[in-house]
mmCIF file of C-alpha atoms in Angstrom:
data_model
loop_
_atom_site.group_PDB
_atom_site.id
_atom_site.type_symbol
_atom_site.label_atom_id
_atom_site.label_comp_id
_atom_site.label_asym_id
_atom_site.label_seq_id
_atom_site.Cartn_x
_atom_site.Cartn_y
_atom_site.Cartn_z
ATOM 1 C CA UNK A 971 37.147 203.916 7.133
ATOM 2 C CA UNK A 972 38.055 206.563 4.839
ATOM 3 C CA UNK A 973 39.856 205.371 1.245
ATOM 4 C CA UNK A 974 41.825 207.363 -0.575
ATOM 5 C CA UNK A 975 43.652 206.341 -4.455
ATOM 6 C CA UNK A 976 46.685 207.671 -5.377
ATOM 7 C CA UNK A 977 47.961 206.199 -8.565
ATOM 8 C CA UNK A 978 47.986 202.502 -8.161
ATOM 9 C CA UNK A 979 47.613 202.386 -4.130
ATOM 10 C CA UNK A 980 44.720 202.666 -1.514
ATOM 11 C CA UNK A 981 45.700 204.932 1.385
ATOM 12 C CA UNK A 982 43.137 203.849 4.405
ATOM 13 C CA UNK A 983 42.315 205.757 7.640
ATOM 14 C CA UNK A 984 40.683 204.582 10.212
ATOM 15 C CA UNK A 985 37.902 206.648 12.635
ATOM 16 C CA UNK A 986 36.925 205.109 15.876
ATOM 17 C CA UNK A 987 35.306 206.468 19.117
ATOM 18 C CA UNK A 988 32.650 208.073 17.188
ATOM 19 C CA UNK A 989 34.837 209.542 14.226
ATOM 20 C CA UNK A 990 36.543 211.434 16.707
ATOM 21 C CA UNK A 991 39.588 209.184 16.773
ATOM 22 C CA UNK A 992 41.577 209.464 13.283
ATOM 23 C CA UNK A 993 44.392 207.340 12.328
ATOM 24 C CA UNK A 994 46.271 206.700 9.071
ATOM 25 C CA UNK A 995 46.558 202.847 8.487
ATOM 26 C CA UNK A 996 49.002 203.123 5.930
ATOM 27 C CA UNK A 997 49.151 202.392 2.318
ATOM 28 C CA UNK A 998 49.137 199.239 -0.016
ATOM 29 C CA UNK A 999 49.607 199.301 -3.989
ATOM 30 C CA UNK A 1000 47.462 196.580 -5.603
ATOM 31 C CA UNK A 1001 49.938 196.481 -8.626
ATOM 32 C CA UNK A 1002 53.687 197.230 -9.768
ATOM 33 C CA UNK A 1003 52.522 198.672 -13.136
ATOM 34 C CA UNK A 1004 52.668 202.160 -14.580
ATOM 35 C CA UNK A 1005 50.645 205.283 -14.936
ATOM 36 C CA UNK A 1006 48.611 203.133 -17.459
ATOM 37 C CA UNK A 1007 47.603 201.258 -14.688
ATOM 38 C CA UNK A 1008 46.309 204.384 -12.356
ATOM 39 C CA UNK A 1009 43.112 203.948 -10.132
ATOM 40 C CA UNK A 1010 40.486 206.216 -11.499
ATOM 41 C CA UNK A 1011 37.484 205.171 -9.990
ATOM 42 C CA UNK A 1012 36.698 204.000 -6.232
ATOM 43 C CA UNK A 1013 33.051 202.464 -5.044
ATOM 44 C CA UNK A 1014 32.160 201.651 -1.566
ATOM 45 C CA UNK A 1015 29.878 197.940 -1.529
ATOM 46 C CA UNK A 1016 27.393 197.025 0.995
ATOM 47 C CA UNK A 1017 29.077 194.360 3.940
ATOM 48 C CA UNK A 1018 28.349 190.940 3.368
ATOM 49 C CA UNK A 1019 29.849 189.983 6.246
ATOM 50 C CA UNK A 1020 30.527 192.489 8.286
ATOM 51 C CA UNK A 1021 32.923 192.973 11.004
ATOM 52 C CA UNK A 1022 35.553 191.500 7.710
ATOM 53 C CA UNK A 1023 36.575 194.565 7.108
ATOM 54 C CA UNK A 1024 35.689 196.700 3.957
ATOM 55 C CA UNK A 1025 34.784 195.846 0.038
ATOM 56 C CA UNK A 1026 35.716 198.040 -2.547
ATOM 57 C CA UNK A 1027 35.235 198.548 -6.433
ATOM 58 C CA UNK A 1028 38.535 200.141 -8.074
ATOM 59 C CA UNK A 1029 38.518 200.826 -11.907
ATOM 60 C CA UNK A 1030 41.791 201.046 -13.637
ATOM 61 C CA UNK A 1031 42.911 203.545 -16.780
ATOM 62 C CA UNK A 1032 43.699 199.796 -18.707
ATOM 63 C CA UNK A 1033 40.407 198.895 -18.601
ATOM 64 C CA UNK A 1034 40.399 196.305 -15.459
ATOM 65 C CA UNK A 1035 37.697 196.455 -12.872
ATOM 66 C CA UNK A 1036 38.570 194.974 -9.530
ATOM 67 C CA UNK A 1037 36.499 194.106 -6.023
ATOM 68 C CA UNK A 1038 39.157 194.859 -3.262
ATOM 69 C CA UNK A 1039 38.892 193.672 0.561
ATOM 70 C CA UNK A 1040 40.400 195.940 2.794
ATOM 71 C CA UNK A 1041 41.100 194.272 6.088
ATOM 72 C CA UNK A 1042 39.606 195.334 9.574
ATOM 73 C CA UNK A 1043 40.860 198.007 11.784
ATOM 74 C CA UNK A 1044 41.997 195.722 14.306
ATOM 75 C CA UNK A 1045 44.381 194.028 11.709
ATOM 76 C CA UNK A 1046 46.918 194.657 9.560
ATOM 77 C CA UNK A 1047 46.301 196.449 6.719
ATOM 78 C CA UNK A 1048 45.892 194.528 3.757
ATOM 79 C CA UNK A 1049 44.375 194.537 0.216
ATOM 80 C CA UNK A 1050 43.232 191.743 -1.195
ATOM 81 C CA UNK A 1051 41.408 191.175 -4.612
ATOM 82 C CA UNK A 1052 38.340 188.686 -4.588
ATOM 83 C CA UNK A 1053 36.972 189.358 -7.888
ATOM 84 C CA UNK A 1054 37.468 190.388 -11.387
ATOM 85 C CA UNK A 1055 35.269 191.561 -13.758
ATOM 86 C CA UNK A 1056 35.279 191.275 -17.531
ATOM 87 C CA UNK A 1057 35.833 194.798 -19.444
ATOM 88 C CA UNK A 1058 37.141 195.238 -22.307
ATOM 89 C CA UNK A 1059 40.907 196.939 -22.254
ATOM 90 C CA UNK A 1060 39.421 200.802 -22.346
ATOM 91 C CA UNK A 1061 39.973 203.550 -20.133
ATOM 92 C CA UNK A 1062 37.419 203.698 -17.573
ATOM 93 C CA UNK A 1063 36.172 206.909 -17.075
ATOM 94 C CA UNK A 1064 34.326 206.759 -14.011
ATOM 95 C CA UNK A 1065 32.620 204.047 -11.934
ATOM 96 C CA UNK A 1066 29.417 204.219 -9.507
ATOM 97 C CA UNK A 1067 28.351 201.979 -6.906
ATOM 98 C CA UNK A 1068 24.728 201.744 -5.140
ATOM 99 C CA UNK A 1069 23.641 201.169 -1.627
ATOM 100 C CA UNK A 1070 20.141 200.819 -2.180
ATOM 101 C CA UNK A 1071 18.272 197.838 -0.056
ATOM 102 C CA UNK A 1072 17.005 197.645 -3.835
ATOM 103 C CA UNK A 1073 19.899 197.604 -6.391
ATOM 104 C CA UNK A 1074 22.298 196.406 -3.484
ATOM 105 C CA UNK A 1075 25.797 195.290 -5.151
ATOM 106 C CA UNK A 1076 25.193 196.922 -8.656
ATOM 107 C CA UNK A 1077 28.299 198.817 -10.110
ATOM 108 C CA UNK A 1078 28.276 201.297 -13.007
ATOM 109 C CA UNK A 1079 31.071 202.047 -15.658
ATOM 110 C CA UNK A 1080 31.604 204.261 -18.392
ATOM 111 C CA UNK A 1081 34.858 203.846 -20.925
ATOM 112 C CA UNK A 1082 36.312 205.493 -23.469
ATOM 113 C CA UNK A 1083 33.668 203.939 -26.456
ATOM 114 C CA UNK A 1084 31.526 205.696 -25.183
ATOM 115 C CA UNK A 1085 30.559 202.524 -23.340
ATOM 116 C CA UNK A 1086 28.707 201.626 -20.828
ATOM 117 C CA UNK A 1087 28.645 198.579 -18.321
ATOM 118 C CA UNK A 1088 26.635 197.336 -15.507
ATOM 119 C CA UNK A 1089 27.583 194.866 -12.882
ATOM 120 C CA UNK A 1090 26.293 192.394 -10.016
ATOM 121 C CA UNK A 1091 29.305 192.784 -8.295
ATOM 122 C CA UNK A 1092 28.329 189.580 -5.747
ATOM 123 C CA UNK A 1093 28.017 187.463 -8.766
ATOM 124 C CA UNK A 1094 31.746 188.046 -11.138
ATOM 125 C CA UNK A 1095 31.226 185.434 -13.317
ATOM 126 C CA UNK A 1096 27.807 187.324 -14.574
ATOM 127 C CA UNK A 1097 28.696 188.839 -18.005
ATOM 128 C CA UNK A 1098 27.269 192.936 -17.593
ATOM 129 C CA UNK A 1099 24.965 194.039 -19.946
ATOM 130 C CA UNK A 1100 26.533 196.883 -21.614
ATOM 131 C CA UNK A 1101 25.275 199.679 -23.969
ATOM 132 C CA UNK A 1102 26.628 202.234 -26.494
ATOM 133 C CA UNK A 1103 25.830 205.747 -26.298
ATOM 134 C CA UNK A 1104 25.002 208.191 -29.133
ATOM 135 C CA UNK A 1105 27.258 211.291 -29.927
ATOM 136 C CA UNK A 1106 27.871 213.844 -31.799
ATOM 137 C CA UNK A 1107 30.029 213.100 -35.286
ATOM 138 C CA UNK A 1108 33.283 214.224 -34.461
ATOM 139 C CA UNK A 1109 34.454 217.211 -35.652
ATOM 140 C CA UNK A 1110 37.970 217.695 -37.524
ATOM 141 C CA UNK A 1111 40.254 218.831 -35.342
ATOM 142 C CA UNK A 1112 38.119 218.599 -32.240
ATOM 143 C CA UNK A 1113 38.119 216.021 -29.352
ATOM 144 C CA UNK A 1114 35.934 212.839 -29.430
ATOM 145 C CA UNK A 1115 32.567 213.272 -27.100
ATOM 146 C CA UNK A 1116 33.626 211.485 -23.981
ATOM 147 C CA UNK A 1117 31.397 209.985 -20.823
ATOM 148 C CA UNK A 1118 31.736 212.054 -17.777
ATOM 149 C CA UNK A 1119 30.343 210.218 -14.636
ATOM 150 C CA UNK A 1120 27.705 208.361 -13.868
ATOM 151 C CA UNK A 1121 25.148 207.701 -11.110
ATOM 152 C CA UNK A 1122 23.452 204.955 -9.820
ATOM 153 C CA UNK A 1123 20.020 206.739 -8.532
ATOM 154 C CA UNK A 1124 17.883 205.366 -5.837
ATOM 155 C CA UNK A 1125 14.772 205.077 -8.739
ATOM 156 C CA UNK A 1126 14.993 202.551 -10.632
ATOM 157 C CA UNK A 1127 17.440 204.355 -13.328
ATOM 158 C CA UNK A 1128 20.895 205.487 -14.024
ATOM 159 C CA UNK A 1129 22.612 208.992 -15.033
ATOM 160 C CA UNK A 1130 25.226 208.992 -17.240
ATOM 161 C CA UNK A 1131 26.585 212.273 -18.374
ATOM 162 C CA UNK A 1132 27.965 212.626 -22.058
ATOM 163 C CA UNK A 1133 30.246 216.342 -23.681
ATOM 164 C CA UNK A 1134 26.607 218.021 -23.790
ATOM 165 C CA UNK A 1135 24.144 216.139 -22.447
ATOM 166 C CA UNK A 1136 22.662 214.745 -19.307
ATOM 167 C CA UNK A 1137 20.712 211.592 -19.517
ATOM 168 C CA UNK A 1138 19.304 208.796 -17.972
ATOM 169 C CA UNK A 1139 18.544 205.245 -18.671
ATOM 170 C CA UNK A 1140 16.263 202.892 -17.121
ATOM 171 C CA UNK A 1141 17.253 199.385 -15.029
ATOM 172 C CA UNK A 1142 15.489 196.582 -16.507
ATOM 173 C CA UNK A 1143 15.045 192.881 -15.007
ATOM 174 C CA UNK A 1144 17.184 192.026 -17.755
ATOM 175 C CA UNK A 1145 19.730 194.663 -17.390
ATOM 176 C CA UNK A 1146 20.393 198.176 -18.368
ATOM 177 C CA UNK A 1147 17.772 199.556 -20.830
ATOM 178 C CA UNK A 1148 18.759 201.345 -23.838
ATOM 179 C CA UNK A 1149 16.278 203.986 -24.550
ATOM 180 C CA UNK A 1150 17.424 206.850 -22.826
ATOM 181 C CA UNK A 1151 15.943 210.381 -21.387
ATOM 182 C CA UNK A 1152 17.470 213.441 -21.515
ATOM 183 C CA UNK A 1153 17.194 215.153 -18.518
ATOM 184 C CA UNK A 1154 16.967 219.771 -18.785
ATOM 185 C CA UNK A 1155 20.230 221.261 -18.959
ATOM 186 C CA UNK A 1156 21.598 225.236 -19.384
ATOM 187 C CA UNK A 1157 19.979 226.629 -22.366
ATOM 188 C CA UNK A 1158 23.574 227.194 -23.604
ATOM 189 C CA UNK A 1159 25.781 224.305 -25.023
ATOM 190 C CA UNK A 1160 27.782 222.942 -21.609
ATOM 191 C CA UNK A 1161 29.156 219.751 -20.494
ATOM 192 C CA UNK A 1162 28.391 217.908 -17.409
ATOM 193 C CA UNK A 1163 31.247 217.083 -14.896
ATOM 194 C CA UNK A 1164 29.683 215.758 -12.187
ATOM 195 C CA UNK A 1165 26.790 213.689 -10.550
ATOM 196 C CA UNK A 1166 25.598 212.645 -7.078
ATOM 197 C CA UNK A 1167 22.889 212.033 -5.090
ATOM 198 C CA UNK A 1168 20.538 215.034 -3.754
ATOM 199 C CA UNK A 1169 20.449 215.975 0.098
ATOM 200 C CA UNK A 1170 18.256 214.012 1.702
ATOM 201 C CA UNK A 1171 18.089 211.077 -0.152
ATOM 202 C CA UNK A 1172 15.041 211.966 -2.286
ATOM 203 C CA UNK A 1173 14.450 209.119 -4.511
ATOM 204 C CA UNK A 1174 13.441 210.555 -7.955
ATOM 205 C CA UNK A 1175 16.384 213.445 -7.732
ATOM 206 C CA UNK A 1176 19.860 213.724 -8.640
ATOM 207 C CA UNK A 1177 22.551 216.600 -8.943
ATOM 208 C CA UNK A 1178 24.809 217.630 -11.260
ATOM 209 C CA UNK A 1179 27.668 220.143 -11.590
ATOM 210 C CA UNK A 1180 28.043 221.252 -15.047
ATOM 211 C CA UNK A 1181 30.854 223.234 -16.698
ATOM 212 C CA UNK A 1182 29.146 226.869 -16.467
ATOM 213 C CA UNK A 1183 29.545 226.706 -12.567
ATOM 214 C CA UNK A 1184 25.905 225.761 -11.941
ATOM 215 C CA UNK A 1185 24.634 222.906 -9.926
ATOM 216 C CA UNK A 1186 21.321 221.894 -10.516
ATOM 217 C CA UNK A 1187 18.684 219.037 -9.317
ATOM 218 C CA UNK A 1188 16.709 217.619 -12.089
ATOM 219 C CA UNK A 1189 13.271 215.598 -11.515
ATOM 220 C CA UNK A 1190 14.113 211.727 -13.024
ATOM 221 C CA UNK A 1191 10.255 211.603 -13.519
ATOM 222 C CA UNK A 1192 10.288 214.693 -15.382
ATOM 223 C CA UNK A 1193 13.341 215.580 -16.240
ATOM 224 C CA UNK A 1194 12.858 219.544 -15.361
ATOM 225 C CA UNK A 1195 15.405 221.553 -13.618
ATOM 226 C CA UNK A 1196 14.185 221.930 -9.710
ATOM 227 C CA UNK A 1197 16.720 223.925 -8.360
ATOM 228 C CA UNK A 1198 20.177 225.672 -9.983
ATOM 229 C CA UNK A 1199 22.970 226.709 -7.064
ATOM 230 C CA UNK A 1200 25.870 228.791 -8.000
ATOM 231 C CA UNK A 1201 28.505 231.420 -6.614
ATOM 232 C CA UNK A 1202 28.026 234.864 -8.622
ATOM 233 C CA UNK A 1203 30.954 235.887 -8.243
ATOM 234 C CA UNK A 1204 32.948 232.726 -10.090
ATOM 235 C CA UNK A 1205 33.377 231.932 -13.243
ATOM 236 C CA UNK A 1206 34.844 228.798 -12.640
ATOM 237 C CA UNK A 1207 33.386 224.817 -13.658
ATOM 238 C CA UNK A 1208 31.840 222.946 -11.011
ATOM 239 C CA UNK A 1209 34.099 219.664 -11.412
ATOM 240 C CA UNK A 1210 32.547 217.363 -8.599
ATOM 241 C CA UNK A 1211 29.686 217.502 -6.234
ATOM 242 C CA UNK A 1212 27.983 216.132 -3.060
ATOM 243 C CA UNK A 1213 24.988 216.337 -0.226
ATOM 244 C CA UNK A 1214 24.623 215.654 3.206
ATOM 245 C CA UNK A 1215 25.585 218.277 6.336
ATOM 246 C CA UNK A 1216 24.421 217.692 9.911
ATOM 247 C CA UNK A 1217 20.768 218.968 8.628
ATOM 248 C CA UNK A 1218 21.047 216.577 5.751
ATOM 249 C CA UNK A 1219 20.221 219.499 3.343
ATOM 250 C CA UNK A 1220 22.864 221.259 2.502
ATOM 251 C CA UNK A 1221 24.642 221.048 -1.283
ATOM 252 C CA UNK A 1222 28.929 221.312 -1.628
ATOM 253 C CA UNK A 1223 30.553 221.909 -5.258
ATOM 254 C CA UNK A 1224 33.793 221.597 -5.582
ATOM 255 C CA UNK A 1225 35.155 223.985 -8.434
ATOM 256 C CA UNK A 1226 37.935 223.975 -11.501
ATOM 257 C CA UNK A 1227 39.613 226.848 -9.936
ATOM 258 C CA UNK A 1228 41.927 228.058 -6.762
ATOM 259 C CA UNK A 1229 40.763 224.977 -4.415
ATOM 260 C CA UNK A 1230 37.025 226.543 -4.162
ATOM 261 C CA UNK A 1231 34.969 224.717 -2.317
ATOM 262 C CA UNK A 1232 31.124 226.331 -2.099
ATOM 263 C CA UNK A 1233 28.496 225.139 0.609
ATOM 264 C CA UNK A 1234 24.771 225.812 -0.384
ATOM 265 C CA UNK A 1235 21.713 225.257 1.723
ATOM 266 C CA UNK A 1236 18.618 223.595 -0.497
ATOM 267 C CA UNK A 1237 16.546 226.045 1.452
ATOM 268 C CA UNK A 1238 18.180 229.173 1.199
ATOM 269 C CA UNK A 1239 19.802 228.566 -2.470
ATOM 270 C CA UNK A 1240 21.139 231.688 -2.407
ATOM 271 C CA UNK A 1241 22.721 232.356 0.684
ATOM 272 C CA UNK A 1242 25.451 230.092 -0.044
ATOM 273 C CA UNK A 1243 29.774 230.307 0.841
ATOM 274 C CA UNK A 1244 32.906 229.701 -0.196
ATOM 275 C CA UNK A 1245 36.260 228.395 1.521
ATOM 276 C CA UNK A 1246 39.220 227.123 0.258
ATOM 277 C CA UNK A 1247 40.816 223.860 0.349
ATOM 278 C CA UNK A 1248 44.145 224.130 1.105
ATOM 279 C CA UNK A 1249 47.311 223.687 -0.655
ATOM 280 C CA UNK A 1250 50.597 221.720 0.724
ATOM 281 C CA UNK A 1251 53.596 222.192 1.547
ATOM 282 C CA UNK A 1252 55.286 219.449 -0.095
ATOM 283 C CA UNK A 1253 54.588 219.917 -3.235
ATOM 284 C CA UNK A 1254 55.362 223.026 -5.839
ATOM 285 C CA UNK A 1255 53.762 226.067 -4.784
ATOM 286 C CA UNK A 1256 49.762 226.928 -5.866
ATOM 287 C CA UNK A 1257 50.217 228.320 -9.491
ATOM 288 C CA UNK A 1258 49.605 231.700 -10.224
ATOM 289 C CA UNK A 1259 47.134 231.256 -12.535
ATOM 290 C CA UNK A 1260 44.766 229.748 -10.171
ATOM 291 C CA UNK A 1261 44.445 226.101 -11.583
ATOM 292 C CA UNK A 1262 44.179 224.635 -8.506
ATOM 293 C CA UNK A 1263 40.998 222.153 -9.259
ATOM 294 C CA UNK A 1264 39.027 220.060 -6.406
ATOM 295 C CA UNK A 1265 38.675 216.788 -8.319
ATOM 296 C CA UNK A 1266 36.542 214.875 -5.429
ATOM 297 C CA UNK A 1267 34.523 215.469 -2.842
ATOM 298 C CA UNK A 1268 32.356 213.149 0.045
ATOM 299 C CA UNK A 1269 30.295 214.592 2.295
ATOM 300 C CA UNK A 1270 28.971 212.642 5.790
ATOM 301 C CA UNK A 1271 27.259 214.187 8.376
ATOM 302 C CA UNK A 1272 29.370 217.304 9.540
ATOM 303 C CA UNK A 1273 32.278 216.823 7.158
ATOM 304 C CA UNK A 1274 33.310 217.805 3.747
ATOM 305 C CA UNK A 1275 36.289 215.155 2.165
ATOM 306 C CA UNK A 1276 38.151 216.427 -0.464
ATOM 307 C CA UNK A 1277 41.078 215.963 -2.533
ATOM 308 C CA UNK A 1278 42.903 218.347 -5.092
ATOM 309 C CA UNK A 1279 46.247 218.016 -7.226
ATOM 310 C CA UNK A 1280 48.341 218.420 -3.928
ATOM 311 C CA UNK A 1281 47.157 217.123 -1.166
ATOM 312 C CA UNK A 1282 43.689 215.208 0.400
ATOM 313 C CA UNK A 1283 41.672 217.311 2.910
ATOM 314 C CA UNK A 1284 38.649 217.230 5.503
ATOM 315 C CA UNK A 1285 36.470 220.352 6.635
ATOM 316 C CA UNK A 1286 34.870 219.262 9.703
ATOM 317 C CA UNK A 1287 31.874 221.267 11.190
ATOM 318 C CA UNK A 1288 31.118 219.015 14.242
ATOM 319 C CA UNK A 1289 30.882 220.154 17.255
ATOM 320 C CA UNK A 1290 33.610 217.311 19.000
ATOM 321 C CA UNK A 1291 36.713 217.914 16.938
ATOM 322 C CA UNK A 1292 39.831 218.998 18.066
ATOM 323 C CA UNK A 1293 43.474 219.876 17.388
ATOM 324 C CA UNK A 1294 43.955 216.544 17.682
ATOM 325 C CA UNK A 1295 41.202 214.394 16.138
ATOM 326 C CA UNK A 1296 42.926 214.373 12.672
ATOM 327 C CA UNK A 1297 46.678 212.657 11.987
ATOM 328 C CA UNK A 1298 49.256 215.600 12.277
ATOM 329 C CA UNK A 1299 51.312 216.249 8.740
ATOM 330 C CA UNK A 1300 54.618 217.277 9.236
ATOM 331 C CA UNK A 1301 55.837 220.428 7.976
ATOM 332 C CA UNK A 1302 59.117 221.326 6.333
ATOM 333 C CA UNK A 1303 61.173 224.048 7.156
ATOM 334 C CA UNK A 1304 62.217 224.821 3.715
ATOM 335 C CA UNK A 1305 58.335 225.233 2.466
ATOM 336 C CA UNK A 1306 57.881 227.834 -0.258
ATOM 337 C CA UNK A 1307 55.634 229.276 1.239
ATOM 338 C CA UNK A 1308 52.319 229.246 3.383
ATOM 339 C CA UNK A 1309 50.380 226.069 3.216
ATOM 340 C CA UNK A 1310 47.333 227.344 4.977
ATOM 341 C CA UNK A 1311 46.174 223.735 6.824
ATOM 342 C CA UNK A 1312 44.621 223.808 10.488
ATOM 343 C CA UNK A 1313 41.687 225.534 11.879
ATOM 344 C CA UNK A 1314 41.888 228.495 9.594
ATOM 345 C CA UNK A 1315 39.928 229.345 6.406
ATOM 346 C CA UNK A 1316 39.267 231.644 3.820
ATOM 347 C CA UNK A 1317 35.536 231.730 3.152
ATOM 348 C CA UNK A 1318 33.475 234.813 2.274
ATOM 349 C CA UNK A 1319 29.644 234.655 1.658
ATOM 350 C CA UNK A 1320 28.202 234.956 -1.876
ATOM 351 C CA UNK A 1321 25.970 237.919 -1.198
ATOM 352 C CA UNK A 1322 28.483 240.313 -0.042
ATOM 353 C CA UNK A 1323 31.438 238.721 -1.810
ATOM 354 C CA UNK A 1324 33.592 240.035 0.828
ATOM 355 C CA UNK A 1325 36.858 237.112 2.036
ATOM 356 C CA UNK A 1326 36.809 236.451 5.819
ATOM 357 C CA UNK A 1327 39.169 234.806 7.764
ATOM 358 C CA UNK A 1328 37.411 232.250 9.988
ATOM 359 C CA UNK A 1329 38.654 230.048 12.908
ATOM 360 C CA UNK A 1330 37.199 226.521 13.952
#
């Protein structure tokens, strides 16, 4: 089941016969409020009972953090919220979810504060233990320091990324620890966008996609710098990140600029590639200036999920698909101009720097 939020609703697809099989289930808004009300944050839970269809964490701009049940395929869709937990009425910046046999059902918040919550999600009526992180004094005329993202690692810590640093924070029996670590960054001032877990799986690694285009994989038990990716020939932030590939070792960033979407294998760093998500038809044409930012991206197995201001996307690599495996979007005959979706990219290798059209 694939889950996508646009402003207060879910929209669900389904996959079936192997992921081969794509259909779009339809939508469902969880509330009639306004843009103060907007999803920002989505979080996939472990099945209690499966075969019930899926559980979902959404975080809302007002502050409210919800567990959603999605119903099965099989059934109608429908949303329906089992749980509420306390927060207090501040923008959630982003939210975090684990999967781990170990910390299974833990959720992870940071708010405008900067503040920072952690949850049993199976048990609501558990108050969170929350903490406030350090920043900078505000200078006159500049923005507050703001929480980026956070991460729920498989080692027994959390990430949370702050304006200019990248740190983490240890999980306690009694809840989230205070005394934090900060983790090697770029020796020049540079904020963090982004976090996720390293290809793999590796248990005492995490990534992180900063704003001078660079993702790197720091050590938790050292907090060194193992590894920096990034395409030479951009200049653009890395604004989200993710692992996975049909190898299981392969690194995609997702950039600030013109829908750029680089792949990266761990073990040839610099042999990576670019391609570009692709704009839609529906909407106002790509502006010239390039600002076309991928906001999200989910990688499993073959295929890269994305989203960017205009549309959501897939890039599938595996070896099954067809003209037909994903819903068909209807075009308009009074389109601006080109949208670019179906089997054809742009990608050129980092290397040679050189665009070439490529066919799947």
């Amino acid at each position: 089941m694939l889950v996508i939020a646009v402003a207060n609703a879910l929209h669900v697809y389904s996959f079936s016969n192997g992921g081969t099989d794509v259909r779009w289930r339809g939508h469902v808004a969880l509330h009639g409020g306004g843009v103060h009300d907007d999803i920002t944050g989505l979080g996939v839970l472990n099945q209690v009972n499966p075969g019930r269809g899926e559980c979902v964490i959404v975080s809302l701009a007002n502050g409210k953090l919800l567990r959603v049940r999605l119903s099965a395929n099989d059934e109608p869709l429908q949303a329906t919220i089992t749980a509420h937990y306390a927060h207090p009425a501040a923008h959630i910046t982003s939210l975090s979810t684990s999967r781990w046999e170990s910390k299974a059902g833990l959720a992870l918040t940071t708010a405008i504060g900067p503040l920072v919550s952690l949850y049993n999600t199976r048990s609501p009526w558990i108050e969170p233990t929350r903490i406030e992180i350090p920043t900078s004094t505000p200078v006159p005329g500049k923005k507050r320091a703001r929480l980026w993202c956070s991460l729920i690692a498989q080692s027994d810590s959390v990430a949370i990324t702050g304006s200019t640093q990248l740190s983490s924070y240890p999980i306690l029996h009694t809840g989230l620890g205070t005394q934090g670590t900060a983790l090697r960054g770029p020796a020049k001032p540079s904020t963090c966008y982004a976090l996720a877990h390293p290809p793999g799986g590796a248990r005492d690694l995490i990534l992180s996609g900063w704003h001078d285009g660079v993702v790197r994989m720091h050590d938790l038990r050292t907090g060194a710098v193992e590894l920096a990716m990034y395409d030479p020939w951009s200049d653009s932030a890395v604004y989200c990140v993710g692992a996975g590939g049909g190898s299981g070792a392969h690194v995609v960033a997702g950039y600030s600029n013109h829908g750029m979407v680089a792949i990266f294998d761990v073990r040839w760093p610099t042999d990576g590639y670019t391609i570009y998500s692709p704009a839609s038809s529906l909407s106002p044409p790509r502006p010239r200036n390039g600002l076309t930012q991928v906001s999200s991206l989910h990688v499993e197995g073959a295929r890269i999920f994305g989203t960017n201001p205009h549309l959501p996307f897939v890039v599938d690599f595996g070896p099954d698909v067809t003209r037909n495996t994903y819903p068909s979007v209807k075009e308009r005959s009074e389109r601006m101009s080109r949208d670019g979706r179906g089997f054809y990219y742009a990608s050129y290798t980092h290397p040679s720097g050189h665009p070439e059209l490529v066919e799947r």
